[in-house]
């Protein structure tokens, strides 16, 4: 068995073993794998009016608050009239275990209020998309826009995969030569490195086969326009890197309805 897998499993078990979980009753929650995201629905009569979710992976437990959810590919929607709360997680969300862009495993904690006390329930699910990934995909969620492109179609001939792999740690490395330039109303804004972009709420990630870009709505580098009379918010980013005599450049555009 792969040592790295064993280590990740041991760390994840350590995270779980340090917390006390209750068994959630049947009938008060529903989990479903959709085409492009995973959904959890829970009854407010069971959780209380303000349920809270946490994402769990081998590195720790992460509270899904308003800012973090938009940056990391989660949306939480409380629906009082329907008597439920929904958590939706992108298949490319931050703490999802992604196997070859085909199998996605989610680990969440649901924290509810029971008789005035906070109670934690573990909710886990593995999903496989029912539809194959298109070369370019755009997802418009309640609180963020996400665009992903197939990485192999963006690579010029002769480009090594190692050059793209440099994107994985790039958002946390000040030495990365990857940069991003935003376009707004036909104006090219000054480029910034990916660390600076991450501090402003933009997330870039590279999976085994896709380049992913995610942004909250209302960012200063996005703009509003109309498409067929429908108002939309648009974000247009170009990431680029000079690798020897080759310049790698990828356009990432998302447009989502403002209605």
XYZ file of C-alpha atoms in Angstrom:
259
model
C 0.000 0.000 0.000
C 1.286 3.493 -0.872
C 2.992 5.128 2.115
C 1.555 8.565 1.273
C -1.978 7.160 1.253
C -1.367 5.482 4.626
C -0.052 8.743 6.070
C -3.057 10.740 4.795
C -5.416 8.108 6.170
C -3.671 8.162 9.554
C -3.875 11.958 9.701
C -7.551 11.941 8.772
C -8.299 9.298 11.386
C -6.412 11.418 13.894
C -8.635 14.402 13.089
C -11.762 12.281 13.496
C -10.579 10.604 16.692
C -9.971 13.974 18.376
C -13.660 14.932 18.048
C -16.827 13.420 19.466
C -19.550 12.680 16.928
C -23.182 11.708 17.283
C -25.123 9.501 14.889
C -27.486 11.591 12.823
C -31.019 10.159 12.670
C -32.442 8.956 9.375
C -34.986 11.176 7.729
C -33.576 14.542 8.807
C -30.920 14.841 6.109
C -30.351 13.995 2.469
C -27.086 13.710 0.511
C -26.987 13.707 -3.272
C -24.314 13.668 -5.974
C -25.314 16.084 -8.725
C -23.700 16.532 -12.144
C -21.198 19.160 -11.004
C -21.530 19.395 -7.234
C -22.381 17.489 -4.073
C -25.375 18.547 -1.970
C -26.385 18.039 1.657
C -29.880 19.073 2.790
C -30.807 19.040 6.491
C -34.073 19.793 8.271
C -34.068 22.999 10.306
C -36.440 21.364 12.772
C -33.519 19.096 13.682
C -30.533 21.437 13.370
C -31.982 24.678 14.707
C -32.222 27.919 12.738
C -28.470 28.406 12.202
C -26.747 25.118 11.309
C -23.019 25.297 10.717
C -20.788 23.191 8.471
C -17.095 22.345 8.575
C -14.947 20.817 5.828
C -12.536 18.083 6.898
C -9.432 16.744 5.187
C -6.122 15.222 6.252
C -4.729 18.640 7.192
C -7.490 19.656 9.595
C -10.995 21.025 10.081
C -12.110 24.222 8.332
C -15.109 26.336 9.266
C -17.283 27.164 6.249
C -18.055 30.824 6.860
C -19.222 33.386 4.315
C -15.812 34.445 3.005
C -14.195 31.014 3.090
C -17.106 29.329 1.344
C -16.969 31.673 -1.666
C -13.218 31.238 -2.072
C -13.206 27.480 -1.568
C -16.190 26.327 -3.607
C -18.930 25.941 -0.993
C -22.349 27.566 -0.716
C -24.724 27.387 2.235
C -28.354 28.383 1.781
C -30.850 28.454 4.650
C -34.428 28.112 3.369
C -36.847 28.816 6.253
C -39.999 28.461 4.154
C -38.911 25.011 2.982
C -37.698 24.169 6.479
C -34.198 23.106 5.414
C -30.620 24.219 4.932
C -28.468 23.192 1.961
C -24.745 22.877 1.568
C -23.429 22.582 -1.988
C -19.797 21.730 -2.662
C -18.071 21.965 -6.025
C -16.249 18.829 -7.093
C -13.163 21.059 -7.164
C -13.755 22.568 -3.717
C -10.721 23.069 -1.504
C -10.894 20.055 0.798
C -12.277 17.434 -1.561
C -10.283 14.252 -2.180
C -10.041 14.202 -5.986
C -9.010 10.967 -7.716
C -8.232 11.581 -11.413
C -11.142 14.063 -11.743
C -13.461 11.032 -11.674
C -13.990 10.124 -8.016
C -14.568 12.838 -5.399
C -14.778 12.131 -1.668
C -16.258 14.664 0.749
C -15.967 14.833 4.538
C -18.062 17.375 6.426
C -19.099 18.091 9.987
C -22.606 19.364 10.651
C -22.867 21.339 13.886
C -26.412 21.785 15.141
C -28.029 23.040 18.326
C -29.753 20.375 20.397
C -31.394 21.509 23.644
C -29.080 24.477 23.806
C -25.942 22.420 23.177
C -23.784 22.235 20.060
C -23.723 18.695 18.651
C -21.425 17.524 15.825
C -22.366 14.990 13.163
C -19.991 13.567 10.531
C -21.330 13.424 6.968
C -19.242 11.651 4.316
C -19.918 10.831 0.688
C -18.087 9.691 -2.458
C -19.341 10.923 -5.837
C -18.588 10.313 -9.500
C -20.026 12.793 -12.044
C -22.662 11.289 -14.295
C -21.513 13.393 -17.274
C -17.989 13.631 -18.719
C -16.143 16.904 -18.257
C -16.314 19.328 -21.185
C -13.137 21.064 -22.345
C -14.400 24.225 -20.608
C -16.903 24.308 -17.745
C -18.433 27.302 -15.949
C -20.400 27.029 -12.715
C -22.477 29.930 -11.380
C -23.194 29.406 -7.697
C -24.974 31.590 -5.171
C -21.760 33.171 -3.930
C -19.030 32.437 -6.466
C -18.137 31.776 -10.098
C -15.923 28.858 -11.099
C -14.402 28.045 -14.482
C -12.270 25.018 -15.285
C -10.528 24.031 -18.493
C -8.933 20.796 -19.570
C -5.237 21.408 -18.941
C -3.876 19.251 -21.734
C -5.656 21.259 -24.443
C -4.108 24.472 -23.140
C -0.518 23.168 -23.305
C 1.475 24.134 -26.391
C 3.386 21.378 -28.115
C 6.464 20.383 -26.173
C 5.313 21.854 -22.863
C 6.173 19.610 -19.960
C 3.550 18.702 -17.399
C 6.009 19.774 -14.684
C 5.507 23.349 -15.853
C 1.798 23.070 -15.110
C 2.427 21.233 -11.849
C 4.161 24.364 -10.630
C 0.681 25.894 -10.377
C -0.228 23.595 -7.480
C 1.971 25.332 -4.895
C 2.027 28.614 -6.795
C -0.681 30.343 -4.779
C 1.414 29.947 -1.621
C 4.836 30.601 -3.115
C 6.162 34.122 -3.540
C 8.845 32.794 -5.878
C 6.422 31.426 -8.470
C 6.780 33.061 -11.885
C 3.117 32.449 -12.692
C 1.196 35.689 -12.994
C -2.399 36.668 -13.652
C -3.724 39.650 -15.572
C -7.376 40.651 -15.371
C -9.305 42.314 -18.189
C -12.068 44.792 -17.393
C -14.110 46.630 -20.032
C -11.441 46.134 -22.702
C -8.769 47.343 -20.286
C -5.843 45.152 -19.276
C -5.088 45.581 -15.586
C -1.537 45.347 -14.209
C -0.446 41.709 -13.684
C 0.051 40.240 -10.234
C 1.545 36.986 -8.995
C -0.746 34.226 -7.778
C 0.067 34.881 -4.128
C -1.245 38.424 -4.484
C -4.309 37.145 -6.331
C -5.003 34.620 -3.574
C -4.867 37.380 -0.945
C -7.558 39.193 -2.915
C -9.848 36.157 -2.871
C -9.010 34.547 -6.230
C -8.197 30.834 -6.262
C -6.278 28.969 -8.965
C -5.718 25.237 -8.760
C -4.504 22.432 -10.975
C -5.995 18.959 -10.696
C -4.753 15.892 -12.555
C -6.442 17.100 -15.729
C -7.988 20.541 -15.237
C -7.039 24.114 -14.469
C -9.566 25.657 -12.049
C -10.251 29.340 -11.347
C -12.736 30.493 -8.701
C -13.797 33.967 -7.594
C -16.475 35.442 -5.319
C -19.002 37.797 -6.881
C -18.439 41.533 -6.681
C -14.666 41.502 -6.991
C -13.075 44.793 -8.131
C -11.638 43.106 -11.236
C -14.999 41.845 -12.491
C -17.455 43.925 -14.505
C -21.122 44.013 -15.448
C -22.553 43.812 -18.952
C -25.564 42.428 -20.817
C -25.813 39.263 -22.886
C -29.006 39.038 -24.972
C -30.591 41.598 -22.679
C -29.691 39.677 -19.511
C -27.408 41.450 -16.997
C -24.357 39.330 -16.183
C -21.220 39.650 -14.099
C -18.057 38.777 -15.986
C -14.566 37.953 -14.793
C -11.800 37.556 -17.376
C -8.380 36.408 -16.207
C -5.302 35.443 -18.187
C -2.630 33.444 -16.407
C 0.798 33.241 -17.939
C 4.316 32.043 -17.249
C 7.574 32.216 -19.143
C 9.180 28.789 -19.359
C 12.513 29.080 -21.155
C 11.591 30.393 -24.633
C 7.926 29.361 -24.303
C 5.212 31.574 -22.809
C 2.321 29.584 -21.362
C -0.889 31.607 -21.469
C -4.461 30.583 -20.642
C -7.638 32.678 -20.844
C -10.215 31.982 -18.133
C -13.606 33.658 -18.545
C -16.792 33.232 -16.518
C -20.079 35.075 -17.006
C -22.964 34.570 -14.591
C -26.459 36.051 -14.532
C -27.087 38.793 -11.965
C -30.839 38.111 -11.880
